[in-house]
Coordinates of C-alpha atoms in Angstrom, one line a residue:
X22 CA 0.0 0.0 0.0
X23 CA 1.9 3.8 -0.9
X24 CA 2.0 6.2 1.3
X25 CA -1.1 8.5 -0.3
X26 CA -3.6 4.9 0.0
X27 CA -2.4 4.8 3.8
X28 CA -3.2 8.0 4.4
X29 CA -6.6 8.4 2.8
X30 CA -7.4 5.1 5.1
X31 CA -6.4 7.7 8.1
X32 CA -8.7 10.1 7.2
X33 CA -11.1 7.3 6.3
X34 CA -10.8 5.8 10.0
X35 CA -10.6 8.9 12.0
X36 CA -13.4 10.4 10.4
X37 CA -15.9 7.0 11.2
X38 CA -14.7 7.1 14.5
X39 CA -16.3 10.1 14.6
X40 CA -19.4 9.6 13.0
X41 CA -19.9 6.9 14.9
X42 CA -19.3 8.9 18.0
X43 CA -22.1 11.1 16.5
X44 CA -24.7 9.1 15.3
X45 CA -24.2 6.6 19.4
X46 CA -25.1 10.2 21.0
X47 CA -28.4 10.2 22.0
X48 CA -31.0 13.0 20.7
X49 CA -31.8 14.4 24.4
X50 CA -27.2 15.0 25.1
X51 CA -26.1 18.0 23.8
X52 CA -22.7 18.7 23.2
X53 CA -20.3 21.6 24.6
X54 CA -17.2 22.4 23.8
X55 CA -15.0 23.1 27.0
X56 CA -13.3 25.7 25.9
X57 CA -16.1 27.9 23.8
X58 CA -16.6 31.4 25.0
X59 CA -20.1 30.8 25.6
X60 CA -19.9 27.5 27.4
X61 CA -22.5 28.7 30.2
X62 CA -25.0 29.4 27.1
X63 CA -24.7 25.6 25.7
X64 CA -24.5 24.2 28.9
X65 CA -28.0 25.9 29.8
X66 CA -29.1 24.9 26.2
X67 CA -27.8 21.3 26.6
X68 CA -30.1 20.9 30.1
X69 CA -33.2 22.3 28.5
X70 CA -32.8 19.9 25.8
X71 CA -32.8 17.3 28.6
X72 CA -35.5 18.4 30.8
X73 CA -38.2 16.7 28.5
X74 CA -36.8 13.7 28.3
X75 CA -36.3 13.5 32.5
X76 CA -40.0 14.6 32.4
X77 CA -40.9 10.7 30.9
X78 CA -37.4 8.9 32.7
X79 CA -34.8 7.5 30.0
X80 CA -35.1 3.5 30.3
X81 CA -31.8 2.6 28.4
X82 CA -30.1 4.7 30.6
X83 CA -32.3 3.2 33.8
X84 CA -33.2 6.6 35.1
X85 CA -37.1 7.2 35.6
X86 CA -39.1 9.6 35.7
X87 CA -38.6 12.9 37.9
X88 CA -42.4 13.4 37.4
X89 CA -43.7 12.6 40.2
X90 CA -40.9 12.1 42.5
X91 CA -42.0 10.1 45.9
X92 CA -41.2 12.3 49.3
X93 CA -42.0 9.2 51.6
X94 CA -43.4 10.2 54.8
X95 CA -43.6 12.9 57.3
X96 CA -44.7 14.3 60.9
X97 CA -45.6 17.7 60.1
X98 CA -46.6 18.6 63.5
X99 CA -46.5 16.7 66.6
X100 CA -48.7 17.8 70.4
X101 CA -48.2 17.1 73.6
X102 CA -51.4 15.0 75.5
X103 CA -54.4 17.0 75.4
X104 CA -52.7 20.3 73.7
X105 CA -52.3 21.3 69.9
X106 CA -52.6 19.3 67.0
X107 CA -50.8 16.2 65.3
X108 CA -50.3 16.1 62.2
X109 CA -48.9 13.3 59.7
X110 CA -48.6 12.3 56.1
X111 CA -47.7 9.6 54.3
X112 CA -47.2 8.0 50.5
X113 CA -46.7 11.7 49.7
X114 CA -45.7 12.7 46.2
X115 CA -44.5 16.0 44.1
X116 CA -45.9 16.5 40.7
X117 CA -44.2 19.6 38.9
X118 CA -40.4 19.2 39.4
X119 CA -39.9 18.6 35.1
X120 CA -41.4 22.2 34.7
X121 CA -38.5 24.1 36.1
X122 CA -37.0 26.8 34.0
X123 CA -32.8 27.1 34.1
X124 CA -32.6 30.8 34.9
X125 CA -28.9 31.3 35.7
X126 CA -26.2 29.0 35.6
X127 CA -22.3 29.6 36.2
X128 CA -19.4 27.5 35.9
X129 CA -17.0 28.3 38.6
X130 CA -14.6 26.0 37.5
X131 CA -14.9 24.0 34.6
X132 CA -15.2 20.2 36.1
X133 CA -15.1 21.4 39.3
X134 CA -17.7 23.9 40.8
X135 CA -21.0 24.7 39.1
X136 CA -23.9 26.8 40.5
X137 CA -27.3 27.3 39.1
X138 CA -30.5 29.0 39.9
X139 CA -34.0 27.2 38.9
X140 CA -37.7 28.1 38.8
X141 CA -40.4 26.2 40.0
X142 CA -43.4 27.7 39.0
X143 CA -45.7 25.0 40.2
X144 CA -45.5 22.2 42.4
X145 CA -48.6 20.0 43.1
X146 CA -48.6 17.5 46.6
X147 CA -50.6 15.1 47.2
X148 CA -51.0 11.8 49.6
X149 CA -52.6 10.4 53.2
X150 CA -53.1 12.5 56.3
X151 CA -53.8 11.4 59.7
X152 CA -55.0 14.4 62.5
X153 CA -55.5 14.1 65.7
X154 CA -55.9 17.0 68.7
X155 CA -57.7 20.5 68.9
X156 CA -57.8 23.5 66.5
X157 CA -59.7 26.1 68.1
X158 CA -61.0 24.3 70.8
X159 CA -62.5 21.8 68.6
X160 CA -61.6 18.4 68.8
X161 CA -59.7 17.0 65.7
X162 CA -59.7 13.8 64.4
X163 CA -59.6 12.3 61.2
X164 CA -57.8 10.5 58.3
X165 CA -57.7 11.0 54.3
X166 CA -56.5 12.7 51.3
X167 CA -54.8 15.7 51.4
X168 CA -53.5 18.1 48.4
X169 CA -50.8 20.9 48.3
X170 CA -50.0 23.9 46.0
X171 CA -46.6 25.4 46.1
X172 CA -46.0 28.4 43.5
X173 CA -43.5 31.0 42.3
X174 CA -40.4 28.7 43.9
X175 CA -36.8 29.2 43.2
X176 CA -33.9 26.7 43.6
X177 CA -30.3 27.4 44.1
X178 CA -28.1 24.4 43.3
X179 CA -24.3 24.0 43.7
X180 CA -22.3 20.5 42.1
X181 CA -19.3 19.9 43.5
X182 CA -17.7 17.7 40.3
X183 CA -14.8 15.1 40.0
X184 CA -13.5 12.9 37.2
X185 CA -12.9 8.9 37.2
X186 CA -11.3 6.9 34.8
X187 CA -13.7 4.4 33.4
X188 CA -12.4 1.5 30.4
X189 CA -9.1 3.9 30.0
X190 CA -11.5 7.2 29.4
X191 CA -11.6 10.3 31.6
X192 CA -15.2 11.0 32.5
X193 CA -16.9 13.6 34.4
X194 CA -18.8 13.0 37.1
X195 CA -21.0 14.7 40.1
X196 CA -19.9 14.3 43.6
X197 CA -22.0 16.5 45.4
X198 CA -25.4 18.4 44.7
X199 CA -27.2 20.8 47.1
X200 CA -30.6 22.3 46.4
X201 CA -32.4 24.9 48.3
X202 CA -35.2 26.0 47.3
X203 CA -37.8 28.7 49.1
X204 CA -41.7 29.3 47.7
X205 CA -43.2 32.1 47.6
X206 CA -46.9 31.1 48.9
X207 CA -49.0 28.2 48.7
X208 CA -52.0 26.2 50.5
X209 CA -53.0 22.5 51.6
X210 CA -56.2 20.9 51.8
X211 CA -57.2 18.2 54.2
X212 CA -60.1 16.3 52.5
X213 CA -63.0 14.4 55.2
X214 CA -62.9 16.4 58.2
X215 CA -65.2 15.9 61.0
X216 CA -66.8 13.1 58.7
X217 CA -66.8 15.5 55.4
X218 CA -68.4 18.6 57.3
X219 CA -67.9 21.4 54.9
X220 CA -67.9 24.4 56.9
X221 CA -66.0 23.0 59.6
X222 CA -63.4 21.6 57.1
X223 CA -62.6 24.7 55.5
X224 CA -62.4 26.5 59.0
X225 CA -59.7 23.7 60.2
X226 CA -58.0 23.7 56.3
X227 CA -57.7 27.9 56.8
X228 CA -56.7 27.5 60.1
X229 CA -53.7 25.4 59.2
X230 CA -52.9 27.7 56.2
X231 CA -52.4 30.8 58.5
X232 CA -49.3 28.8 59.4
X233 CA -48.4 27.5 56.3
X234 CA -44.7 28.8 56.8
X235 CA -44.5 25.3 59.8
X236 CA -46.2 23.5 56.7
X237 CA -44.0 24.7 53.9
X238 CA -40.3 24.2 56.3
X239 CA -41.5 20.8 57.1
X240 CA -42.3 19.6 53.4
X241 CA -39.7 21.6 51.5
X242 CA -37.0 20.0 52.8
X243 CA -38.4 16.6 51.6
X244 CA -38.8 17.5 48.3
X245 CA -35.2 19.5 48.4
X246 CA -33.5 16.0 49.2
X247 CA -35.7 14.2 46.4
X248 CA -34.6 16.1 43.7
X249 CA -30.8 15.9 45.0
X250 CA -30.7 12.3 45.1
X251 CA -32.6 12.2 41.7
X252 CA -30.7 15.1 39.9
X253 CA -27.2 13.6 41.1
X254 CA -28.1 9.9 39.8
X255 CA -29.6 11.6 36.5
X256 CA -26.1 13.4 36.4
X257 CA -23.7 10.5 37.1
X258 CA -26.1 7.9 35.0
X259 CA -24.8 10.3 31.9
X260 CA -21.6 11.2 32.7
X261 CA -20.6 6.9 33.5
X262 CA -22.2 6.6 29.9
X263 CA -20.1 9.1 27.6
X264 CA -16.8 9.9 27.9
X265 CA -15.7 13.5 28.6
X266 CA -14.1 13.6 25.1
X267 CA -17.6 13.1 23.9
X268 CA -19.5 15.5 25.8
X269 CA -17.2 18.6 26.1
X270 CA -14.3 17.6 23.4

């Protein structure tokens, strides 16, 4: 084989390396290149590419869907014998987290430190309740449904990232995620009070809103370490997959 045959082969393998790079890429991965001015600007572009796809889950990747994510259970309030009012939930679930808009995002250091600022417009509760004590000198009791609204919230996330070397490849991955997030306002409904009583209900249900700030700082922090655990295994269920090469070349 001369020299010009060899070389044309080269360019020949090279260049269906790449393609093939191209066309095993997934629709839903966008890719950066590390060193482009406007890094931040893909990267945001890259993640809203993504958000639809974490909306459904991604089943050859095994990540499911964020939509809803499942909170578990919780003691919102608890009383002391024959004083206040407990309060717990359970089987409770978020609906909403897949319709958050990226609204600032800075890389600190490129592989290293990222933060980014989300908007939750909207996120929907729902699951069991048990109650049992006074509200208003009333007497308490009851079991059921119960629904939440949470609007206008804002999440501030910082990754702390890494690399590891995976079949000989460098690849990127996240070792720490932190989300706080803070709403604006929001209100909960407890369904079947006092045996479905209508006026009483809503008395009880406005009751418990006037302190929805005990509601909100016992829930939030549920649904702020769901969406860690599920944005960090999205994250590194990626990052395992491709090579850095492949997403920021």
């Amino acid at each position: 084989m001369n020299k010009l045959s060899a070389s044309w082969l080269l360019v020949a393998l090279v260049t269906l390396g790449a393609t093939v790079d191209a066309v095993d890429l997934p629709e839903y991965l966008h890719v950066c290149h590390r060193e482009d001015p406007k890094l931040t600007e893909c990267m945001k572009e890259s993640i809203e590419t993504l958000r639809p796809y974490l909306a459904r889950g991604i089943p050859e990747l095994d990540i499911p869907s964020i939509d809803p994510i499942h909170l578990g259970d919780l003691i919102v309030a608890e009383s002391v014998p024959g004083q206040g009012v407990s309060i717990s939930a359970k089987d409770i679930k978020a609906y909403g987290p897949s319709n958050f808009k990226l609204k600032k995002l800075n890389v600190i250091e490129y592989g290293k430190i990222y933060s980014f600022e989300l908007e939750l417009p909207h996120l929907y509760v729902e699951g069991r309740y048990v109650v049992d004590g006074r509200i208003l000198l009333l007497p308490v009791k009851g079991s059921g449904k119960f629904t939440g609204n949470f609007t206008q919230g804002i999440g501030s996330v910082r990754i702390k990232g890494d690399r590891k070397r995976i079949n000989g490849k460098d690849h990127l991955s996240l070792a720490k995620l932190d989300i706080k997030i803070r709403v604006s306002d929001g209100r909960v409904k407890l369904e079947n009070l006092f045996g479905g009583d209508r006026v009483l209900g809503e008395i009880i249900n406005e009751t418990i809103n006037q302190n929805f700030n005990l509601l909100s700082t016992e829930l939030i922090p549920l649904i702020e370490k769901a969406l860690q655990r599920i944005f960090k295994r999205t994250g590194n269920k990626i990052l395992e997959r491709f090579p850095e090469e492949v997403l920021f070349p």
